[in-house]
Coordinates of C-alpha atoms in Angstrom, one line a residue:
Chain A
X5 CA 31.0 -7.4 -49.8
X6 CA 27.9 -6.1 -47.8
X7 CA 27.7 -10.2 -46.5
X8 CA 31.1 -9.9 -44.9
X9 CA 29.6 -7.4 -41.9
X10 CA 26.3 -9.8 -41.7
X11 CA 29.0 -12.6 -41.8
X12 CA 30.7 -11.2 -38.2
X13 CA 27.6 -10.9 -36.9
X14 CA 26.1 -14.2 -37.3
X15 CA 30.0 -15.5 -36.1
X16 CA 29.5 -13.3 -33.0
X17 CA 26.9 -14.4 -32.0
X18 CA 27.2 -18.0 -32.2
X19 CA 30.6 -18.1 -31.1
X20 CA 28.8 -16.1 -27.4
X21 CA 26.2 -18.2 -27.8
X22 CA 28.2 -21.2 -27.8
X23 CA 29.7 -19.9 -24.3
X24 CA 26.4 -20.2 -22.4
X25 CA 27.2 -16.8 -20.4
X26 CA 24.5 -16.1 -18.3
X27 CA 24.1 -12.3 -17.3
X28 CA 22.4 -11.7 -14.0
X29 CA 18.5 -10.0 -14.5
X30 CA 19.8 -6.8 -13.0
X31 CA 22.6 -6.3 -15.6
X32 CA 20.6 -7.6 -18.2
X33 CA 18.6 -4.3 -18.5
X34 CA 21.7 -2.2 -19.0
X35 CA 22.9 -4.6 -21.8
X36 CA 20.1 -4.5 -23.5
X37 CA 19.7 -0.5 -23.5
X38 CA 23.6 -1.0 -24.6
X39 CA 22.8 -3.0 -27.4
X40 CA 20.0 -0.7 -28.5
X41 CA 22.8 1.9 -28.6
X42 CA 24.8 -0.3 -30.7
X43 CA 22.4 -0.4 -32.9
X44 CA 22.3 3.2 -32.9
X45 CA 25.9 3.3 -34.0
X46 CA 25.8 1.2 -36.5
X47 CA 22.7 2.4 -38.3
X48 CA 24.4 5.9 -37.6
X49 CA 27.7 4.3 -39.0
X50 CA 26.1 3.2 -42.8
X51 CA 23.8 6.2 -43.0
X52 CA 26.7 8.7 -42.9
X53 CA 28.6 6.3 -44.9
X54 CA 25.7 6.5 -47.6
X55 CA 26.2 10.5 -46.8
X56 CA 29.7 10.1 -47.6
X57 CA 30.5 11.9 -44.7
X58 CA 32.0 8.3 -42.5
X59 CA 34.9 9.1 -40.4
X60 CA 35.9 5.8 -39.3
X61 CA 37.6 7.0 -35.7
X62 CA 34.0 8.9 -34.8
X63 CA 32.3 5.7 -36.0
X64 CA 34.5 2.9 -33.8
X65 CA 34.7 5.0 -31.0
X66 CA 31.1 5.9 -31.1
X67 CA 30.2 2.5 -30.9
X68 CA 31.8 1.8 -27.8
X69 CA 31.5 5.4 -25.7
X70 CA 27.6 5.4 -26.8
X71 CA 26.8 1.8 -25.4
X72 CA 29.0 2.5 -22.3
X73 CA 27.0 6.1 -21.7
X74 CA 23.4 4.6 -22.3
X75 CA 24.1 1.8 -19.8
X76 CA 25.6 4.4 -17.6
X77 CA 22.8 6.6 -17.7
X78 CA 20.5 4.0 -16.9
X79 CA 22.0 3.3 -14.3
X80 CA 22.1 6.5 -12.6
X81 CA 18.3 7.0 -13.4
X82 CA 18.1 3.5 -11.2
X83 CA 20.6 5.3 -8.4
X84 CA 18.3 7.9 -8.5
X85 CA 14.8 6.7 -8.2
X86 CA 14.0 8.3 -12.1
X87 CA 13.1 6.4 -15.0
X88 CA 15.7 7.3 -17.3
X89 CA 15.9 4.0 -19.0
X90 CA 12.7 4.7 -20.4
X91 CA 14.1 8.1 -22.0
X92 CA 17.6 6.7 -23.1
X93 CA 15.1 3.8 -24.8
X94 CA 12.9 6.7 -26.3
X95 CA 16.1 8.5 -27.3
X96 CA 17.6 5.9 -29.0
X97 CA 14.9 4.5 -30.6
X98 CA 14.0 7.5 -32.2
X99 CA 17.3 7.9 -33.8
X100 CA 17.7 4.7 -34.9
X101 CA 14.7 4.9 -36.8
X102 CA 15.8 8.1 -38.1
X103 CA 18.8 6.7 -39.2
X104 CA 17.0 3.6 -41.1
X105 CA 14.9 6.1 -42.6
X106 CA 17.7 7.7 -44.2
X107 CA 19.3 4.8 -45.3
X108 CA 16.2 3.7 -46.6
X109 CA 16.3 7.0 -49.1
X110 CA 19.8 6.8 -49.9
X111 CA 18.9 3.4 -50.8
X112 CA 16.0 3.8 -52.8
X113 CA 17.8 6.9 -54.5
X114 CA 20.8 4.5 -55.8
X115 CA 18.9 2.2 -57.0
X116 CA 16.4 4.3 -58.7
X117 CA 19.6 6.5 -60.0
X118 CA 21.3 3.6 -61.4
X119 CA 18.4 2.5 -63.6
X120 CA 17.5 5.6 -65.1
X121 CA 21.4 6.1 -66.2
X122 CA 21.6 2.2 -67.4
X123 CA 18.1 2.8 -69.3
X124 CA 19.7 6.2 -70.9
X125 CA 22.9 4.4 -71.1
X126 CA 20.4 1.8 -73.6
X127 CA 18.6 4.8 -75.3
X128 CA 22.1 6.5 -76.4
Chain B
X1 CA 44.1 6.7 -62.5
X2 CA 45.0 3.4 -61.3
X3 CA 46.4 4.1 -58.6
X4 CA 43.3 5.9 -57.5
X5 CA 40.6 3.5 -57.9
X6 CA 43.2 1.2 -55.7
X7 CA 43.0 3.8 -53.7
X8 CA 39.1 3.8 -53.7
X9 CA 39.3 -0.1 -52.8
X10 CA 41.0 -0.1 -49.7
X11 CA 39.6 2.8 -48.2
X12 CA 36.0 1.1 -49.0
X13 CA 37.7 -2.2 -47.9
X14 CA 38.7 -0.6 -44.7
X15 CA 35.1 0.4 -44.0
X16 CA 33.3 -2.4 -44.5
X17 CA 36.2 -4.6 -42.2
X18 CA 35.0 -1.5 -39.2
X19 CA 31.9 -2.4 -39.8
X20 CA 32.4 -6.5 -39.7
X21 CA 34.3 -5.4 -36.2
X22 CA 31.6 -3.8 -34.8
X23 CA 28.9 -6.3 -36.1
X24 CA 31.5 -9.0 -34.2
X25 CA 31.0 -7.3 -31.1
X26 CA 27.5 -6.4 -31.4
X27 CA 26.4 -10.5 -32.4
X28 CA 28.1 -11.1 -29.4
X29 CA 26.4 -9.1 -27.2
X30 CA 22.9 -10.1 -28.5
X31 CA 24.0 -13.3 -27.9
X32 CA 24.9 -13.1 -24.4
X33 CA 21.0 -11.2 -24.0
X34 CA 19.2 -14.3 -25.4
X35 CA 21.1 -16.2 -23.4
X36 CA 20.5 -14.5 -20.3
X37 CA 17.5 -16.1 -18.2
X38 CA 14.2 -14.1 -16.8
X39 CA 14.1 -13.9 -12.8
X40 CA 11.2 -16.9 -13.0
X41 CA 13.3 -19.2 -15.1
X42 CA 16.0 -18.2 -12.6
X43 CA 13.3 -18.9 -9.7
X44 CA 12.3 -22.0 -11.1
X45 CA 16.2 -23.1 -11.5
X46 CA 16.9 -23.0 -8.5
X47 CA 14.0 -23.8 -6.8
X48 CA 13.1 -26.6 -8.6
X49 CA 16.3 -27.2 -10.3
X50 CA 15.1 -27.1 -13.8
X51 CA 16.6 -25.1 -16.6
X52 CA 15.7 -24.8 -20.0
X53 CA 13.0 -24.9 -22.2
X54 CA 11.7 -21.0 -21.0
X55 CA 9.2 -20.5 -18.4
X56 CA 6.5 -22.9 -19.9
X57 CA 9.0 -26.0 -20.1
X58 CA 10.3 -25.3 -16.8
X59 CA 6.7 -25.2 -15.7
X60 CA 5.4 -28.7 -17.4
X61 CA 8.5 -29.7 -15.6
X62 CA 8.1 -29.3 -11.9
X63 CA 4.3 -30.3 -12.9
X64 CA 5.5 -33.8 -13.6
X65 CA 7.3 -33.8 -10.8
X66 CA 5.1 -33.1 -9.0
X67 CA 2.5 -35.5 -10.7
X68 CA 4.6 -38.2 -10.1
X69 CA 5.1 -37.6 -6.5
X70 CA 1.0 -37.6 -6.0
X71 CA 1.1 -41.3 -7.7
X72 CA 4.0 -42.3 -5.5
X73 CA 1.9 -41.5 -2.7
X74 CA -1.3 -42.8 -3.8
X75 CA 0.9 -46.3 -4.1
X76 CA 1.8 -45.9 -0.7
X77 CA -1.8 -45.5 0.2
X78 CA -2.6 -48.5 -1.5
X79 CA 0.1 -50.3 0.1
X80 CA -0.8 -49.0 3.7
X81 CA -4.3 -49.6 3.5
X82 CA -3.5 -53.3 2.5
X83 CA -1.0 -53.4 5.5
X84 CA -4.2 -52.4 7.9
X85 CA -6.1 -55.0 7.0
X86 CA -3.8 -57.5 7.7
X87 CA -3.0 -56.2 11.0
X88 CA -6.7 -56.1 11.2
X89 CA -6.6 -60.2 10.4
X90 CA -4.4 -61.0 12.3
X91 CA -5.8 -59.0 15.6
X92 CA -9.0 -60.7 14.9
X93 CA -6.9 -64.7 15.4
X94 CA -4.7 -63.3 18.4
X95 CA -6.7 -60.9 20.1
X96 CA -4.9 -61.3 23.4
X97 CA -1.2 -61.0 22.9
X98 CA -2.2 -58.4 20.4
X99 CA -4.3 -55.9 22.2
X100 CA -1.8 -54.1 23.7
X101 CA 0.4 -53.8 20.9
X102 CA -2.8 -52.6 19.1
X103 CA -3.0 -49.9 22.0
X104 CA 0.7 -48.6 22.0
X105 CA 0.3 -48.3 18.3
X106 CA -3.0 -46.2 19.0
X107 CA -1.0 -43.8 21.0
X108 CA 2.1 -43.7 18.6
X109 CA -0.6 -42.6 15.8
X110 CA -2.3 -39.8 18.3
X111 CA 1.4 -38.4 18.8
X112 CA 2.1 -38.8 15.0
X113 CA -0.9 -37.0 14.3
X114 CA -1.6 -40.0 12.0
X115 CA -5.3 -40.0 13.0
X116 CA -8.3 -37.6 13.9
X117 CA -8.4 -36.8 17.6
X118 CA -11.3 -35.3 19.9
X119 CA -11.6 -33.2 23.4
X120 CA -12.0 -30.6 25.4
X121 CA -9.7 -27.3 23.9
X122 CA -10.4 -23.8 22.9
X123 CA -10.8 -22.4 18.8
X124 CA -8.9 -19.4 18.3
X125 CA -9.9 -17.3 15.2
X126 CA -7.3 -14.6 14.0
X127 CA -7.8 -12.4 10.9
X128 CA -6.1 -9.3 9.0
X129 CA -6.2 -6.0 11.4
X130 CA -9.6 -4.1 10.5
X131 CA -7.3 -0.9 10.4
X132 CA -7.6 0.9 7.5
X133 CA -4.8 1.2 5.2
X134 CA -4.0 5.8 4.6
X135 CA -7.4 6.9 7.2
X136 CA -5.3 5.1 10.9
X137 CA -1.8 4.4 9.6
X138 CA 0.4 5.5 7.1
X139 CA 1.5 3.5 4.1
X140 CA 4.3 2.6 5.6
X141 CA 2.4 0.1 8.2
X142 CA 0.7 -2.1 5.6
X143 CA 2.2 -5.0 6.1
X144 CA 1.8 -4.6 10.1
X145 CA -1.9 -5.0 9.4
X146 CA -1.6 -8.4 7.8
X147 CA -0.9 -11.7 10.4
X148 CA 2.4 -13.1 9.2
X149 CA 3.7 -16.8 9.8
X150 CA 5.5 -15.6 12.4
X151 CA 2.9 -14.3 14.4
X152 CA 1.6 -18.0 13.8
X153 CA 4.6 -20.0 14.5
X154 CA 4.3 -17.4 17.8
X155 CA 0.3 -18.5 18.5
X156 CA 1.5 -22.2 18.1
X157 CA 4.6 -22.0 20.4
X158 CA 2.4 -20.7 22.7
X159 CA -0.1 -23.5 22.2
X160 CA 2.4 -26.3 22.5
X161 CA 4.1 -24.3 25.9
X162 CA 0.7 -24.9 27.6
X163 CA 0.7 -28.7 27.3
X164 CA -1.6 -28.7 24.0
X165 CA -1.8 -32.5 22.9
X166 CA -3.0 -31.6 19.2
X167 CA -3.2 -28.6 17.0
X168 CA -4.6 -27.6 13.4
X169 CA -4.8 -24.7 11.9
X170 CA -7.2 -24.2 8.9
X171 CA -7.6 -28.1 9.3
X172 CA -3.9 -28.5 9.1
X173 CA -2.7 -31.1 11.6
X174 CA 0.5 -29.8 12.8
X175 CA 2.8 -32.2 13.7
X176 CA 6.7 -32.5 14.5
X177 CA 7.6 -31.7 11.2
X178 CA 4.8 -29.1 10.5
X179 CA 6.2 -25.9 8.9
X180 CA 4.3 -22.9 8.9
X181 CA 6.3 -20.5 6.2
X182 CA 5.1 -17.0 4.5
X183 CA 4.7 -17.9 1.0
X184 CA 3.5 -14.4 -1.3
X185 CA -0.3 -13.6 -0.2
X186 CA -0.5 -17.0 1.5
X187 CA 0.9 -19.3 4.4
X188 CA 1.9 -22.7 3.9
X189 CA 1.4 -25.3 6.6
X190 CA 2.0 -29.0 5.6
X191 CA 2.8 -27.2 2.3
X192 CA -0.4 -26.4 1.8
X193 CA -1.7 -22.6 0.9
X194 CA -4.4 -21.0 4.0
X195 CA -5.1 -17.4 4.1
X196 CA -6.8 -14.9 6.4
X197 CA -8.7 -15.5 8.5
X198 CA -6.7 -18.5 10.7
X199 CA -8.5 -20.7 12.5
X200 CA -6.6 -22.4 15.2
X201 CA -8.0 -25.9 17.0
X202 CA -6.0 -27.5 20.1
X203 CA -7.3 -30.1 22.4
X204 CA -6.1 -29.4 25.9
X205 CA -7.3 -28.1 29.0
X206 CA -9.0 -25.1 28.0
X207 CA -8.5 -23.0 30.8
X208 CA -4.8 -23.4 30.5
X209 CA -4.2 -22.8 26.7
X210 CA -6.8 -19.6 26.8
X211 CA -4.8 -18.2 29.7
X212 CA -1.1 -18.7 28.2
X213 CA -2.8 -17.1 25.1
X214 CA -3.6 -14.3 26.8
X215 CA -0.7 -13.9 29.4
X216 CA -0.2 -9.9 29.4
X217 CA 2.4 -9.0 27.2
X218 CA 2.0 -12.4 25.2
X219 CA 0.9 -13.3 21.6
X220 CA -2.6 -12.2 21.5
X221 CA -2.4 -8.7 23.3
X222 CA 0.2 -8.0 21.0
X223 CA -1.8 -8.6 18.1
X224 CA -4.9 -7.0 20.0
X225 CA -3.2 -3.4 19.9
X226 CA -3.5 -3.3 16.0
X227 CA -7.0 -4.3 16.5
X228 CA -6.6 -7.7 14.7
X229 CA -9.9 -9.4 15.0
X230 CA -9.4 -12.3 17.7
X231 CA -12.1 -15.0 18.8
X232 CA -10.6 -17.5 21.6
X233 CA -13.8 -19.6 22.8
X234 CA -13.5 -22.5 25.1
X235 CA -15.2 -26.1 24.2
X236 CA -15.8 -29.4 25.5
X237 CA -15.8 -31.1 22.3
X238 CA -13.8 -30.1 19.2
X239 CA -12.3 -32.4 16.4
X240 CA -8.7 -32.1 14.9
X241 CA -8.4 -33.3 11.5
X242 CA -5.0 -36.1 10.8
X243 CA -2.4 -35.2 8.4
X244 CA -2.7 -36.3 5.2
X245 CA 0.5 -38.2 4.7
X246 CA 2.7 -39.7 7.5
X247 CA 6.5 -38.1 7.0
X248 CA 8.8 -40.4 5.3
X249 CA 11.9 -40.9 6.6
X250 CA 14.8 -40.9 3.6
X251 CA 18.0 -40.4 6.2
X252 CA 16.6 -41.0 9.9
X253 CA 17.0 -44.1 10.9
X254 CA 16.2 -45.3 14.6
X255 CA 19.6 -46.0 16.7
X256 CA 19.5 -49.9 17.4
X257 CA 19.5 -49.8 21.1
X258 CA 21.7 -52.3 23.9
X259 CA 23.2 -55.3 21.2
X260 CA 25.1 -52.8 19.4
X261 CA 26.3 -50.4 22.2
X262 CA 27.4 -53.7 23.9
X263 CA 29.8 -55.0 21.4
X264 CA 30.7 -51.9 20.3
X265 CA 34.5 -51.9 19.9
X266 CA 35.4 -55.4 19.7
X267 CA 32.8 -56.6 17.3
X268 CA 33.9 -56.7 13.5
X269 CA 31.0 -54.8 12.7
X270 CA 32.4 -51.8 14.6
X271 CA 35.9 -52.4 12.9
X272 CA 34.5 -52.7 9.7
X273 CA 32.8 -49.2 10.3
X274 CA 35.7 -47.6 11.9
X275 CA 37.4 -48.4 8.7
X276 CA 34.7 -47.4 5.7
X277 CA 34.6 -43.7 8.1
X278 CA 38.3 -43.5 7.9
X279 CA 38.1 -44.4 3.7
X280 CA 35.3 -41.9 3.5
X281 CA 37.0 -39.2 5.0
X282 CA 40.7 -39.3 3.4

């Protein structure tokens, strides 16, 4: 079940790829800072998930409104002769790695959780 | 109790399929970034017209290119050079009906710039302004300090104006098809990189070419204002290097003279021409 999100990925991108769209170098900076948003989401997305706190709407929206608001903010830094691509980059980085941090736990936790009851499971 | 656990399903289901959504979108995205060139691949594409393979394949490309232009010309050299010596046979058996062929060729070659000339001229040396850069001028004015092409293409306008018969710069011949262009740090003439400080050489009557140069209000005094460093000296006997390749012409091709204009509508030639225009332009 966790290959079918993998699986959309890996489609994605070869189906884009596939298009040969080439975006000009002074948008490409704003994707990327989107993308690194993206990223943000959808660490943000399985590590509330894990928390069992995942509202779905927060989560799509997220996605979307974040990547849209990095880029914008970017862009307005650019406008206005400040670096705030460097911040949003700094910002999002940070949480991101916060976020795989935590998913990293929750992980680790599981797994750890569902030995110990399978080897007191074999004890009883 | 079942009805819960299907419950369970779906909503994890419906997660998951968010998730796949998202991860659509976001492989798609990545794939438009790797996809997306650097400025110098760009630069290279369309500059060279070569794309793909990053910036190091794109290099090796125009390298090749460029190799194999340097051995086309290296034929041609070969080829000439075997062409000179049979002209120089055949002077040596018809000296007289030859001789002044041999000297209307001479002249054609001065004019081309196809050999080394001598003579009385003048040597003009220009260099960067010896302003400095935040003491005299503000930041600003940095690039008024430097001499530009133009201010070259202004010096040799001038040059030419005054009846100079040959010109080099930095030992660049320049000829009819010379261009002097503003390449980064450097200048290209005859595409080849000079810097700072220019060194100008024309053959003409010196008193001529030093005055036009320094007409009030011209080239030089302009130049003098900013304090660039100027040398103009006068000589009797100065050299100017030839170019090193004679332009080839790909699309020129001389108009043949008197047959054709004579015949020119009722020949079939001309028909035959009227006819392959008309099929080339419908």
């Amino acid at each position: 079940m966790f290959l079918i999100p993998v699986l959309a990925l890996v489609i994605g991108f070869l189906l884009v790829y596939s298009l040969h769209i080439d975006v000009s170098a002074s948008y490409a900076d704003y994707l990327a800072i989107a993308i690194l948003a993206g990223l943000d989401s959808i660490t943000g997305g399985i590590r509330s998930k894990l928390e069992e706190n995942f509202e779905e709407y927060i989560f799509t929206t997220g996605f979307f409104v974040n990547m849209a608001l990095a880029a914008l903010l970017a862009y307005t830094g650019d406008r206005m002769g400040i670096n705030l691509y460097l911040a949003v980059v700094v910002a999002l980085g940070v949480r991101i790695f916060q976020n795989l941090g935590r998913i990293r736990g929750h992980l680790t936790a599981r797994l750890l959780h569902r030995r110990l009851s399978a080897s007191e499971a074999e004890k009883i | 109790m079942k009805k819960d656990e299907a419950h369970l399903d779906r909503a994890r289901m419906h997660w998951i399929l968010s998730l796949a959504g998202i991860c659509l979108v976001m492989g798609a995205l990545l794939a438009i970034q790797v996809r997306s060139r650097t400025p110098e691949e760009r630069l290279l594409s369309t500059r060279f017209g070569v794309t793909g393979g990053g910036p190091l394949g794109a290099l090796s490309q125009v390298l090749a290119a460029t190799q194999e232009q340097v051995e086309d010309q290296a034929e041609e050299i070969a080829a000439q050079r075997e062409l000179i010596t049979q002209y120089e046979e055949h002077m040596a058996k018809e000296k007289d009906i030859v001789k002044p062929m041999a000297e209307q060729l001479a002249n054609a070659k001065v004019a081309l710039g196809l050999t080394a000339v001598k003579g009385p001229g003048i040597v003009l040396e220009v260099d960067d302004s010896i302003l400095k850069l935040g003491e005299d001028l503000h930041q600003y004015a940095q690039t008024g300090l430097l001499i530009h092409d133009n201010d070259l293409l202004r010096i040799m306008n001038e040059l030419w104006a005054a009846g100079a018969e040959a010109i080099s710069l930095n030992d660049q011949r320049l000829v009819g098809g010379t261009a002097i262009r503003c390449s980064g740090p450097t200048t290209q003439v005859n595409s080849v990189p000079i810097a700072a400080p220019y060194k100008f050489i024309a053959l003409g009557d010196p008193d001529t070419l030093a005055g036009a140069l320094n007409i009030p209000g011209g080239v030089l005094e302009n130049l003098r204002l900013v304090q660039f460093p100027i040398k103009l000296e006068k000589s009797t006997e100065l050299v100017v290097p030839a170019v090193p390749t004679a332009k080839k012409f790909k699309y020129a091709r001389p108009v043949e003279t008197s047959a054709s204009t004579e015949t020119d509508s009722t020949s079939p030639h001309a028909v035959s021409d009227t006819r392959k225009r008309r099929a080339a332009g419908k």
